[in-house]
Amino acid sequence: LVSCVPSCNCVCPLGPTLLFVKTSQGKEEGRRFYACSACRDRKDCNFFQWEDEKVSETRLAAREEYNRNHQPPFTHRQNVERYKNFVLLPLSKRRFCQECQQLLLPAEWEKHSDHQFLCDISAAQLKSPSQLLYPLENKKTNAQYLFADRSCQFLLDLITDLGFRRVLSVGTPRLHETIQSKASQEKDFRVRSLLLDIDFRYSQFYTEDEFCHYNMFNHYFFGGETARETCRKFLCQDNGERVIMVTDPPFGGLVGALASSFKKLMAMWKETEKEGHNNQEMPMFWIFPYFFESRILEFFPRFSMMDYQVDYDNHALYKHGKTGRRQSPVRIFTNLTPSMIVLPVEEGYRFCAICQRYVSSGNQHCDICNSCTSKDGRRWKHCVLCKKCVKPSWFHCNNCNCCALQNHTCEKTYTGCFVCGKAGHKRSTCPSLSRT
Ligand code: SAH
Ligand code: ZN
Ligand code: ZN
Ligand code: ZN
Ligand code: ZN
């Protein structure tokens, strides 16, 4: 990724593209090209254009046509109308087509007659669309990992305990729906949420004040100025107070592009902020794996990583097992003061008075580093030669002059990944990269 400034001339169905660079082995300068901000795989979005390439009129026309053809069948407005009609139907006439992932009105049954569908869609089902819709599975870009109840409840309790009243849910449909249903059921629950997500299926269940079709890699509002204004108003209500943004982006995502969009959302909040809190940032929870810590801190130096392990429903690896837990690598990064983020003691978290934050039970305070150094929840050990704490499975290797797994292969010249500098993977599989 070269530039996080989306190109307004090169637009694919997911909005303005970003500028990337293709480097070939040994060459310093690579060739630059525009490609889809969100799709890593050319199969999913085939937009490709060299930066210096002249594009013919015919190709531009074809591109426009392609973009037009890749629009969803209904607009958000139309979907809102359809929903109104849908809820008027008796239970026996409420169908959901599983193939088209669409609520069906009786007049449309015919067209979907050879599709699988669900019947008797209840009010409760309509209130939890993340259970009704199947999670998108595109491995690299669009994989949807839904919060386990435990984690979703924890987040919501944390948000309310901290006194927030509005949540900008960016790529967190399950958190959004939890807030929405609670608000509709409990009279004195005053939290509201606005969902920003690229998954347009959600427009079937939410009004234009509850959901904006949004691409968080290029800060693109598909609904144009009106949608952007909905978001701005939401952030700036009540003088911008008591609002927090919560985001859980796809992990294959480009941190730089995400950070650039999040800064724009923060700037939106700042815009109409009238008085006071001049130097403040909009409060944010960015949920992401711990191994991206240094990348996130590059863009948001004021952020810190919390030890809380976020668990998911449909992710075999990141699930909290019944017996003993599997460790999830996913954490909360935040610009709030760490001591304010109270982690559940009954799940083994404890408060470290020196670090002034809650840490995992296994995370021991290291007197030499003067911090609770574990990143993964296991007890780490201090290496005097490396002058830092390392994973329990690592040993100091005099050949490499650093700590590594016992059975690693020493490489005198090895300097870790060419791109991020970390050990454990090569440039071609660096998690912080897309096609470069
Ligand atoms: N744990 C969250 C879901 C996270 S999965 C929850 O339970 O609520 C990632 C989410 O980000 C999905 O909802 C997905 O649709 C959305 N997403 C993926 N790519 C996106 C993009 N480019 N812009 C906006 N949202 C995106
Ligand atoms: Zn269908
Ligand atoms: Zn400590
Ligand atoms: Zn240490
Ligand atoms: Zn060492």
Tab-separated table of C-alpha atoms and ligand atoms in Angstrom:
chain	number	residue	atom	x	y	z
A	1	LEU	CA	0.000	0.000	0.000
A	2	VAL	CA	1.460	3.305	-1.081
A	3	SER	CA	-1.297	5.769	-0.515
A	4	CYS	CA	-4.360	5.629	1.663
A	5	VAL	CA	-5.864	8.528	-0.242
A	6	PRO	CA	-8.568	6.889	-2.317
A	7	SER	CA	-8.455	7.655	-6.003
A	8	CYS	CA	-11.627	9.301	-7.183
A	9	ASN	CA	-10.906	8.557	-10.811
A	10	CYS	CA	-10.454	4.873	-10.338
A	11	VAL	CA	-13.646	3.550	-8.874
A	12	CYS	CA	-14.679	-0.081	-8.504
A	13	PRO	CA	-17.991	-1.366	-7.098
A	14	LEU	CA	-16.567	-0.877	-3.602
A	15	GLY	CA	-15.779	2.800	-4.166
A	16	PRO	CA	-12.511	4.605	-4.867
A	17	THR	CA	-9.485	2.343	-5.219
A	18	LEU	CA	-6.151	2.655	-3.407
A	19	LEU	CA	-2.632	2.952	-4.754
A	20	PHE	CA	-0.379	-0.075	-4.310
A	21	VAL	CA	3.114	-0.921	-5.410
A	22	LYS	CA	4.373	-4.113	-6.953
A	23	THR	CA	7.991	-4.771	-6.073
A	24	SER	CA	10.070	-7.372	-7.741
A	25	GLN	CA	12.912	-9.116	-5.974
A	26	GLY	CA	16.025	-6.999	-5.655
A	27	LYS	CA	14.543	-3.904	-7.235
A	28	GLU	CA	14.196	-0.768	-5.176
A	29	GLU	CA	11.431	0.942	-7.074
A	30	GLY	CA	8.283	-0.952	-7.889
A	31	ARG	CA	5.536	-0.190	-10.314
A	32	ARG	CA	2.486	1.481	-8.868
A	33	PHE	CA	-1.092	0.495	-9.558
A	34	TYR	CA	-4.647	1.104	-8.405
A	35	ALA	CA	-6.678	-1.761	-7.024
A	36	CYS	CA	-9.748	-2.432	-4.933
A	37	SER	CA	-9.481	-1.125	-1.383
A	38	ALA	CA	-11.191	-4.113	0.168
A	39	CYS	CA	-10.649	-7.193	-2.004
A	40	ARG	CA	-7.266	-8.833	-2.030
A	41	ASP	CA	-8.234	-11.409	-4.527
A	42	ARG	CA	-8.587	-10.485	-8.188
A	43	LYS	CA	-11.390	-13.058	-8.327
A	44	ASP	CA	-13.534	-10.854	-6.091
A	45	CYS	CA	-12.849	-7.526	-7.718
A	46	ASN	CA	-10.902	-7.397	-10.907
A	47	PHE	CA	-10.151	-3.693	-10.923
A	48	PHE	CA	-6.556	-3.124	-11.930
A	49	GLN	CA	-4.877	-0.102	-13.418
A	50	TRP	CA	-1.246	0.952	-13.575
A	51	GLU	CA	-0.738	4.410	-12.157
A	52	ASP	CA	0.733	5.709	-15.407
A	53	GLU	CA	-1.635	3.826	-17.658
A	54	LYS	CA	-3.830	5.578	-20.218
A	55	VAL	CA	-7.325	4.169	-20.108
A	56	SER	CA	-9.385	4.194	-23.282
A	57	GLU	CA	-12.927	5.544	-23.451
A	58	THR	CA	-14.246	2.062	-24.189
A	59	ARG	CA	-12.605	0.642	-21.116
A	60	LEU	CA	-13.965	3.456	-18.960
A	61	ALA	CA	-17.439	2.819	-20.318
A	62	ALA	CA	-17.083	-0.895	-19.663
A	63	ARG	CA	-15.939	-0.165	-16.144
A	64	GLU	CA	-18.925	2.057	-15.468
A	65	GLU	CA	-21.209	-0.594	-16.803
A	66	TYR	CA	-19.533	-3.200	-14.615
A	67	ASN	CA	-19.959	-0.983	-11.556
A	68	ARG	CA	-23.613	-0.447	-12.384
A	69	ASN	CA	-24.180	-4.181	-12.750
A	70	HIS	CA	-22.592	-4.840	-9.396
A	71	GLN	CA	-25.063	-2.739	-7.475
A	72	PRO	CA	-27.391	-4.523	-5.067
A	73	PRO	CA	-30.863	-5.342	-6.458
A	74	PHE	CA	-32.648	-2.921	-4.116
A	75	THR	CA	-31.615	0.429	-2.689
A	76	HIS	CA	-31.551	0.961	1.046
A	77	ARG	CA	-34.687	3.104	0.776
A	78	GLN	CA	-36.480	0.311	-1.080
A	79	ASN	CA	-35.362	-2.216	1.510
A	80	VAL	CA	-36.780	-0.054	4.297
A	81	GLU	CA	-40.128	0.043	2.481
A	82	ARG	CA	-40.028	-3.705	1.958
A	83	TYR	CA	-39.357	-4.247	5.648
A	84	LYS	CA	-42.386	-2.156	6.598
A	85	ASN	CA	-44.530	-4.374	4.398
A	86	PHE	CA	-42.857	-7.511	5.631
A	87	VAL	CA	-43.669	-6.913	9.308
A	88	LEU	CA	-47.321	-6.376	8.414
A	89	LEU	CA	-47.520	-9.943	7.091
A	90	PRO	CA	-48.863	-12.733	9.289
A	91	LEU	CA	-46.149	-15.081	10.531
A	92	SER	CA	-47.157	-17.744	8.042
A	93	LYS	CA	-46.309	-15.449	5.160
A	94	ARG	CA	-42.930	-14.298	6.347
A	95	ARG	CA	-40.243	-16.009	4.345
A	96	PHE	CA	-36.538	-15.505	4.078
A	97	CYS	CA	-34.702	-16.817	1.026
A	98	GLN	CA	-31.470	-18.407	2.171
A	99	GLU	CA	-29.966	-18.453	-1.264
A	100	CYS	CA	-30.570	-14.780	-1.986
A	101	GLN	CA	-30.253	-13.807	1.685
A	102	GLN	CA	-33.365	-11.774	1.298
A	103	LEU	CA	-36.692	-11.220	3.025
A	104	LEU	CA	-39.379	-12.178	0.534
A	105	LEU	CA	-42.734	-10.567	-0.061
A	106	PRO	CA	-45.496	-12.979	-1.179
A	107	ALA	CA	-45.450	-11.659	-4.741
A	108	GLU	CA	-41.808	-12.754	-5.003
A	109	TRP	CA	-42.225	-16.348	-3.784
A	110	GLU	CA	-42.677	-17.609	-7.305
A	111	LYS	CA	-39.315	-16.270	-8.434
A	112	HIS	CA	-37.553	-18.054	-5.554
A	113	SER	CA	-39.585	-21.244	-5.765
A	114	ASP	CA	-36.569	-23.504	-6.232
A	115	HIS	CA	-34.543	-21.781	-3.515
A	116	GLN	CA	-34.229	-22.878	0.084
A	117	PHE	CA	-36.120	-20.632	2.418
A	118	LEU	CA	-36.975	-20.194	6.081
A	119	CYS	CA	-40.605	-19.758	7.169
A	120	ASP	CA	-42.357	-18.010	10.023
A	121	ILE	CA	-39.721	-15.363	10.502
A	122	SER	CA	-40.422	-14.043	13.986
A	123	ALA	CA	-39.952	-10.577	15.426
A	124	ALA	CA	-37.073	-11.973	17.458
A	125	GLN	CA	-35.365	-13.232	14.309
A	126	LEU	CA	-35.769	-9.851	12.657
A	127	LYS	CA	-34.074	-8.321	15.659
A	128	SER	CA	-31.006	-10.489	15.308
A	129	PRO	CA	-30.143	-10.462	11.631
A	130	SER	CA	-26.617	-11.687	12.378
A	131	GLN	CA	-28.185	-15.034	13.320
A	132	LEU	CA	-30.440	-15.107	10.289
A	133	LEU	CA	-27.867	-14.173	7.675
A	134	TYR	CA	-25.058	-16.618	7.106
A	135	PRO	CA	-21.644	-15.214	7.938
A	136	LEU	CA	-19.745	-14.219	4.810
A	137	GLU	CA	-16.761	-16.462	4.428
A	138	ASN	CA	-14.422	-14.935	1.947
A	139	LYS	CA	-11.206	-15.788	3.727
A	140	LYS	CA	-9.146	-12.757	3.024
A	141	THR	CA	-11.458	-9.823	2.969
A	142	ASN	CA	-14.942	-10.388	4.074
A	143	ALA	CA	-14.797	-13.126	6.634
A	144	GLN	CA	-17.336	-12.353	9.327
A	145	TYR	CA	-16.464	-13.483	12.794
A	146	LEU	CA	-19.318	-12.855	15.155
A	147	PHE	CA	-18.755	-12.120	18.832
A	148	ALA	CA	-19.562	-14.876	21.259
A	149	ASP	CA	-22.338	-13.786	23.631
A	150	ARG	CA	-19.875	-13.550	26.474
A	151	SER	CA	-17.663	-11.058	24.641
A	152	CYS	CA	-20.563	-9.087	23.211
A	153	GLN	CA	-22.112	-8.754	26.659
A	154	PHE	CA	-18.768	-7.770	28.134
A	155	LEU	CA	-18.329	-5.011	25.535
A	156	LEU	CA	-21.818	-3.681	26.074
A	157	ASP	CA	-21.470	-3.662	29.876
A	158	LEU	CA	-18.127	-1.935	29.577
A	159	ILE	CA	-19.578	0.709	27.267
A	160	THR	CA	-22.531	1.429	29.543
A	161	ASP	CA	-20.419	1.366	32.724
A	162	LEU	CA	-18.172	3.976	31.136
A	163	GLY	CA	-21.239	6.149	30.617
A	164	PHE	CA	-21.426	6.128	26.834
A	165	ARG	CA	-24.758	6.801	25.178
A	166	ARG	CA	-23.952	6.392	21.516
A	167	VAL	CA	-21.926	3.688	19.785
A	168	LEU	CA	-20.625	3.997	16.257
A	169	SER	CA	-20.471	0.306	15.352
A	170	VAL	CA	-18.033	-0.033	12.471
A	171	GLY	CA	-18.099	-3.629	11.265
A	172	THR	CA	-19.719	-4.845	14.491
A	173	PRO	CA	-23.241	-5.935	13.455
A	174	ARG	CA	-23.708	-8.205	16.441
A	175	LEU	CA	-22.871	-5.488	18.942
A	176	HIS	CA	-25.212	-3.177	17.045
A	177	GLU	CA	-28.108	-5.594	17.145
A	178	THR	CA	-27.555	-6.338	20.828
A	179	ILE	CA	-27.814	-2.626	21.572
A	180	GLN	CA	-30.840	-2.181	19.310
A	181	SER	CA	-32.814	-5.038	20.829
A	182	LYS	CA	-31.996	-4.024	24.362
A	183	ALA	CA	-33.073	-0.451	23.598
A	184	SER	CA	-36.398	-1.693	22.212
A	185	GLN	CA	-37.016	-3.937	25.221
A	186	GLU	CA	-35.806	-1.950	28.204
A	187	LYS	CA	-37.243	1.440	28.824
A	188	ASP	CA	-34.361	2.959	30.723
A	189	PHE	CA	-31.658	1.620	28.464
A	190	ARG	CA	-30.601	4.736	26.611
A	191	VAL	CA	-27.712	3.597	24.437
A	192	ARG	CA	-28.094	3.975	20.687
A	193	SER	CA	-26.021	2.554	17.892
A	194	LEU	CA	-25.312	3.353	14.257
A	195	LEU	CA	-23.943	0.469	12.195
A	196	LEU	CA	-21.414	1.148	9.446
A	197	ASP	CA	-20.708	-2.000	7.443
A	198	ILE	CA	-19.922	-3.147	3.935
A	199	ASP	CA	-22.434	-5.977	4.194
A	200	PHE	CA	-25.441	-4.518	2.439
A	201	ARG	CA	-27.702	-7.374	3.538
A	202	TYR	CA	-28.149	-5.458	6.790
A	203	SER	CA	-30.015	-2.676	4.972
A	204	GLN	CA	-33.017	-5.028	4.955
A	205	PHE	CA	-33.340	-4.783	8.713
A	206	TYR	CA	-32.340	-1.234	9.577
A	207	THR	CA	-33.456	2.246	8.588
A	208	GLU	CA	-31.119	4.827	7.133
A	209	ASP	CA	-30.649	6.226	10.638
A	210	GLU	CA	-29.481	2.869	11.955
A	211	PHE	CA	-27.261	1.558	9.177
A	212	CYS	CA	-24.935	3.103	6.590
A	213	HIS	CA	-23.420	1.023	3.825
A	214	TYR	CA	-19.769	1.887	4.336
A	215	ASN	CA	-16.303	0.729	3.250
A	216	MET	CA	-13.794	1.159	6.047
A	217	PHE	CA	-10.776	0.746	3.789
A	218	ASN	CA	-11.439	3.895	1.794
A	219	HIS	CA	-13.885	5.724	4.071
A	220	TYR	CA	-16.545	5.476	1.411
A	221	PHE	CA	-20.234	5.994	2.110
A	222	PHE	CA	-22.188	4.203	-0.615
A	223	GLY	CA	-25.207	6.317	0.246
A	224	GLY	CA	-23.353	9.512	-0.613
A	225	GLU	CA	-23.665	12.836	1.177
A	226	THR	CA	-26.913	11.909	2.957
A	227	ALA	CA	-25.358	8.865	4.586
A	228	ARG	CA	-22.218	10.773	5.508
A	229	GLU	CA	-24.399	13.417	7.101
A	230	THR	CA	-26.288	10.757	9.093
A	231	CYS	CA	-22.980	9.583	10.478
A	232	ARG	CA	-21.705	13.094	11.190
A	233	LYS	CA	-24.893	14.033	13.008
A	234	PHE	CA	-24.761	10.868	15.055
A	235	LEU	CA	-21.209	11.631	16.159
A	236	CYS	CA	-21.824	15.278	16.879
A	237	GLN	CA	-25.096	14.992	18.747
A	238	ASP	CA	-25.036	16.349	22.325
A	239	ASN	CA	-21.926	18.316	21.581
A	240	GLY	CA	-20.103	15.128	20.625
A	241	GLU	CA	-20.193	13.847	24.167
A	242	ARG	CA	-20.626	10.262	25.340
A	243	VAL	CA	-19.967	8.699	21.976
A	244	ILE	CA	-17.558	5.839	21.332
A	245	MET	CA	-16.541	4.083	18.153
A	246	VAL	CA	-16.177	0.307	18.254
A	247	THR	CA	-14.660	-1.482	15.290
A	248	ASP	CA	-13.708	-5.085	14.542
A	249	PRO	CA	-12.235	-5.065	11.032
A	250	PRO	CA	-11.281	-8.137	9.005
A	251	PHE	CA	-7.864	-9.225	10.242
A	252	GLY	CA	-6.413	-9.471	6.788
A	253	GLY	CA	-7.100	-5.773	6.464
A	254	LEU	CA	-4.491	-3.184	5.684
A	255	VAL	CA	-3.782	-1.437	8.961
A	256	GLY	CA	-2.687	1.762	7.213
A	257	ALA	CA	-5.867	2.042	5.191
A	258	LEU	CA	-8.034	1.290	8.224
A	259	ALA	CA	-6.187	3.826	10.358
A	260	SER	CA	-6.609	6.460	7.691
A	261	SER	CA	-10.378	5.895	7.592
A	262	PHE	CA	-10.681	5.852	11.373
A	263	LYS	CA	-8.824	9.152	11.541
A	264	LYS	CA	-11.379	10.581	9.136
A	265	LEU	CA	-14.223	9.355	11.336
A	266	MET	CA	-12.471	10.927	14.320
A	267	ALA	CA	-12.093	14.157	12.385
A	268	MET	CA	-15.799	14.093	11.615
A	269	TRP	CA	-16.452	13.977	15.348
A	270	LYS	CA	-14.024	16.800	15.952
A	271	GLU	CA	-15.502	19.046	13.271
A	272	THR	CA	-18.588	20.231	15.046
A	273	GLU	CA	-17.313	19.898	18.519
A	274	LYS	CA	-18.145	23.304	19.907
A	275	GLU	CA	-16.204	24.009	23.031
A	276	GLY	CA	-13.900	22.382	25.544
A	277	HIS	CA	-12.140	19.078	24.942
A	278	ASN	CA	-9.836	20.507	22.283
A	279	ASN	CA	-7.056	18.036	22.509
A	280	GLN	CA	-9.251	15.038	22.863
A	281	GLU	CA	-9.721	12.184	20.485
A	282	MET	CA	-13.017	10.458	19.936
A	283	PRO	CA	-12.990	7.414	22.249
A	284	MET	CA	-12.427	4.209	20.344
A	285	PHE	CA	-12.186	0.455	20.739
A	286	TRP	CA	-10.316	-1.149	17.877
A	287	ILE	CA	-10.590	-4.918	18.144
A	288	PHE	CA	-7.664	-6.661	16.460
A	289	PRO	CA	-5.068	-9.422	17.037
A	290	TYR	CA	-2.242	-8.623	19.455
A	291	PHE	CA	0.465	-9.188	16.854
A	292	PHE	CA	-0.653	-6.019	15.113
A	293	GLU	CA	0.127	-3.967	18.225
A	294	SER	CA	3.160	-2.189	16.816
A	295	ARG	CA	1.364	-1.425	13.546
A	296	ILE	CA	-1.595	0.112	15.331
A	297	LEU	CA	0.633	2.128	17.655
A	298	GLU	CA	2.453	3.507	14.623
A	299	PHE	CA	-0.760	5.204	13.580
A	300	PHE	CA	-2.293	5.758	17.008
A	301	PRO	CA	0.557	6.274	19.489
A	302	ARG	CA	-1.869	7.103	22.288
A	303	PHE	CA	-3.568	3.723	22.067
A	304	SER	CA	-2.886	0.879	24.433
A	305	MET	CA	-3.680	-2.785	24.175
A	306	MET	CA	-5.906	-4.431	26.759
A	307	ASP	CA	-5.378	-8.032	27.865
A	308	TYR	CA	-9.035	-8.990	27.400
A	309	GLN	CA	-9.379	-11.886	24.964
A	310	VAL	CA	-12.237	-11.381	22.544
A	311	ASP	CA	-14.015	-14.618	21.663
A	312	TYR	CA	-16.016	-15.502	18.572
A	313	ASP	CA	-18.899	-17.812	17.831
A	314	ASN	CA	-17.930	-19.095	14.440
A	315	HIS	CA	-14.183	-19.139	14.715
A	316	ALA	CA	-12.914	-22.532	15.784
A	317	LEU	CA	-9.586	-21.149	16.890
A	318	TYR	CA	-10.734	-18.121	18.807
A	319	LYS	CA	-13.421	-19.823	20.771
A	320	HIS	CA	-13.607	-20.049	24.485
A	321	GLY	CA	-13.772	-23.808	25.020
A	322	LYS	CA	-15.956	-25.522	27.589
A	323	THR	CA	-13.025	-27.149	29.269
A	324	GLY	CA	-10.011	-24.912	29.578
A	325	ARG	CA	-9.890	-22.051	27.197
A	326	ARG	CA	-8.327	-21.784	23.860
A	327	GLN	CA	-6.482	-18.556	23.793
A	328	SER	CA	-7.862	-15.985	21.425
A	329	PRO	CA	-5.240	-13.624	20.012
A	330	VAL	CA	-7.789	-10.859	19.595
A	331	ARG	CA	-7.556	-7.811	21.853
A	332	ILE	CA	-9.058	-4.370	22.414
A	333	PHE	CA	-6.945	-1.359	21.493
A	334	THR	CA	-8.139	1.894	22.991
A	335	ASN	CA	-7.317	5.532	23.574
A	336	LEU	CA	-9.189	5.508	26.895
A	337	THR	CA	-7.138	5.432	30.095
A	338	PRO	CA	-6.268	1.740	30.650
A	339	SER	CA	-7.225	1.798	34.337
A	340	MET	CA	-10.815	2.585	33.305
A	341	ILE	CA	-11.140	-0.659	31.393
A	342	VAL	CA	-12.238	-3.067	34.100
A	343	LEU	CA	-11.784	-6.703	33.080
A	344	PRO	CA	-13.836	-9.511	34.663
A	345	VAL	CA	-12.100	-10.890	37.741
A	346	GLU	CA	-14.213	-14.046	37.530
A	347	GLU	CA	-12.503	-14.814	34.232
A	348	GLY	CA	-9.132	-14.515	35.869
A	349	TYR	CA	-8.140	-10.949	35.085
A	350	ARG	CA	-6.523	-8.963	37.887
A	351	PHE	CA	-5.486	-5.375	38.435
A	352	CYS	CA	-1.770	-4.578	38.366
A	353	ALA	CA	-1.288	-1.591	40.626
A	354	ILE	CA	2.069	-0.697	39.079
A	355	CYS	CA	0.893	-0.840	35.460
A	356	GLN	CA	-2.463	0.646	36.455
A	357	ARG	CA	-4.386	-1.698	34.237
A	358	TYR	CA	-6.148	-5.054	34.322
A	359	VAL	CA	-4.078	-7.953	33.026
A	360	SER	CA	-4.492	-11.683	32.340
A	361	SER	CA	-4.008	-13.964	35.324
A	362	GLY	CA	-0.908	-15.462	33.708
A	363	ASN	CA	0.592	-12.085	32.948
A	364	GLN	CA	3.285	-11.549	35.580
A	365	HIS	CA	4.670	-8.126	36.323
A	366	CYS	CA	8.357	-8.104	35.302
A	367	ASP	CA	10.444	-5.975	37.652
A	368	ILE	CA	13.176	-5.445	35.089
A	369	CYS	CA	10.879	-4.308	32.263
A	370	ASN	CA	8.686	-2.666	34.876
A	371	SER	CA	5.565	-3.827	33.125
A	372	CYS	CA	3.254	-6.785	32.703
A	373	THR	CA	4.830	-7.978	29.500
A	374	SER	CA	2.862	-10.980	28.292
A	375	LYS	CA	0.938	-10.438	25.077
A	376	ASP	CA	-0.722	-13.811	24.767
A	377	GLY	CA	-1.857	-14.452	28.337
A	378	ARG	CA	0.854	-16.994	29.117
A	379	ARG	CA	3.586	-16.167	31.570
A	380	TRP	CA	6.542	-14.688	29.712
A	381	LYS	CA	10.145	-14.770	30.960
A	382	HIS	CA	12.777	-12.115	31.010
A	383	CYS	CA	15.932	-12.547	28.918
A	384	VAL	CA	18.806	-10.451	30.235
A	385	LEU	CA	20.669	-10.635	26.936
A	386	CYS	CA	17.700	-9.439	24.866
A	387	LYS	CA	16.813	-7.022	27.660
A	388	LYS	CA	13.153	-7.880	27.357
A	389	CYS	CA	10.569	-10.499	28.158
A	390	VAL	CA	9.996	-13.242	25.613
A	391	LYS	CA	7.549	-16.082	25.034
A	392	PRO	CA	7.900	-19.005	27.456
A	393	SER	CA	8.825	-21.361	24.606
A	394	TRP	CA	11.776	-19.262	23.506
A	395	PHE	CA	15.458	-19.605	24.414
A	396	HIS	CA	18.317	-17.286	23.844
A	397	CYS	CA	20.309	-18.303	20.799
A	398	ASN	CA	23.896	-17.048	20.752
A	399	ASN	CA	24.133	-17.577	17.031
A	400	CYS	CA	21.231	-15.336	16.192
A	401	ASN	CA	21.862	-13.112	19.172
A	402	CYS	CA	18.226	-13.134	20.114
A	403	CYS	CA	15.608	-15.391	21.600
A	404	ALA	CA	13.889	-17.936	19.376
A	405	LEU	CA	12.257	-21.345	19.420
A	406	GLN	CA	14.703	-24.069	20.441
A	407	ASN	CA	14.484	-25.870	17.103
A	408	HIS	CA	14.780	-22.816	14.882
A	409	THR	CA	17.313	-22.755	12.081
A	410	CYS	CA	20.033	-20.208	12.687
A	411	GLU	CA	20.558	-17.813	9.860
A	412	LYS	CA	23.315	-15.349	10.377
A	413	THR	CA	21.905	-12.921	7.868
A	414	TYR	CA	18.302	-13.450	8.804
A	415	THR	CA	16.646	-10.192	9.732
A	416	GLY	CA	13.064	-11.314	9.923
A	417	CYS	CA	10.330	-10.384	7.517
A	418	PHE	CA	11.448	-7.919	4.872
A	419	VAL	CA	8.294	-5.873	5.313
A	420	CYS	CA	7.415	-5.749	9.001
A	421	GLY	CA	10.741	-6.900	10.439
A	422	LYS	CA	9.138	-9.614	12.523
A	423	ALA	CA	10.355	-13.175	12.664
A	424	GLY	CA	8.226	-16.172	11.841
A	425	HIS	CA	7.156	-15.446	8.299
A	426	LYS	CA	8.550	-14.330	4.987
A	427	ARG	CA	7.673	-11.220	3.054
A	428	SER	CA	5.248	-13.028	0.779
A	429	THR	CA	3.059	-14.099	3.672
A	430	CYS	CA	3.404	-10.992	5.826
A	431	PRO	CA	0.051	-10.361	7.514
A	432	SER	CA	0.449	-6.619	7.178
A	433	LEU	CA	0.576	-6.757	3.409
A	434	SER	CA	-1.815	-7.141	0.592
A	435	ARG	CA	-0.620	-7.667	-2.946
A	436	THR	CA	2.697	-5.940	-2.729
B	1	SAH	N1	-17.263	-9.376	15.670
B	1	SAH	C1	-18.152	-8.515	14.916
B	1	SAH	C2	-18.076	-8.824	13.437
B	1	SAH	C3	-16.673	-8.656	12.894
B	1	SAH	S1	-16.452	-9.430	11.330
B	1	SAH	C4	-19.571	-8.691	15.449
B	1	SAH	O1	-19.871	-9.759	15.936
B	1	SAH	O2	-20.362	-7.742	15.398
B	1	SAH	C5	-16.007	-8.048	10.338
B	1	SAH	C6	-17.151	-7.154	9.985
B	1	SAH	O3	-16.649	-6.118	9.166
B	1	SAH	C7	-18.254	-7.826	9.194
B	1	SAH	O4	-19.499	-7.398	9.651
B	1	SAH	C8	-18.004	-7.374	7.777
B	1	SAH	O5	-19.190	-7.292	6.995
B	1	SAH	C9	-17.419	-5.998	7.994
B	1	SAH	N2	-16.526	-5.570	6.914
B	1	SAH	C10	-15.661	-6.325	6.191
B	1	SAH	N3	-15.018	-5.563	5.293
B	1	SAH	C11	-15.482	-4.306	5.462
B	1	SAH	C12	-15.210	-3.063	4.818
B	1	SAH	N4	-14.319	-2.984	3.838
B	1	SAH	N5	-15.875	-1.972	5.239
B	1	SAH	C13	-16.794	-2.049	6.233
B	1	SAH	N6	-17.095	-3.191	6.862
B	1	SAH	C14	-16.448	-4.305	6.482
B	2	ZN	ZN	-33.996	-16.745	-3.722
B	3	ZN	ZN	2.310	-4.789	35.848
B	4	ZN	ZN	11.116	-8.389	31.367
B	5	ZN	ZN	17.284	-13.535	24.428
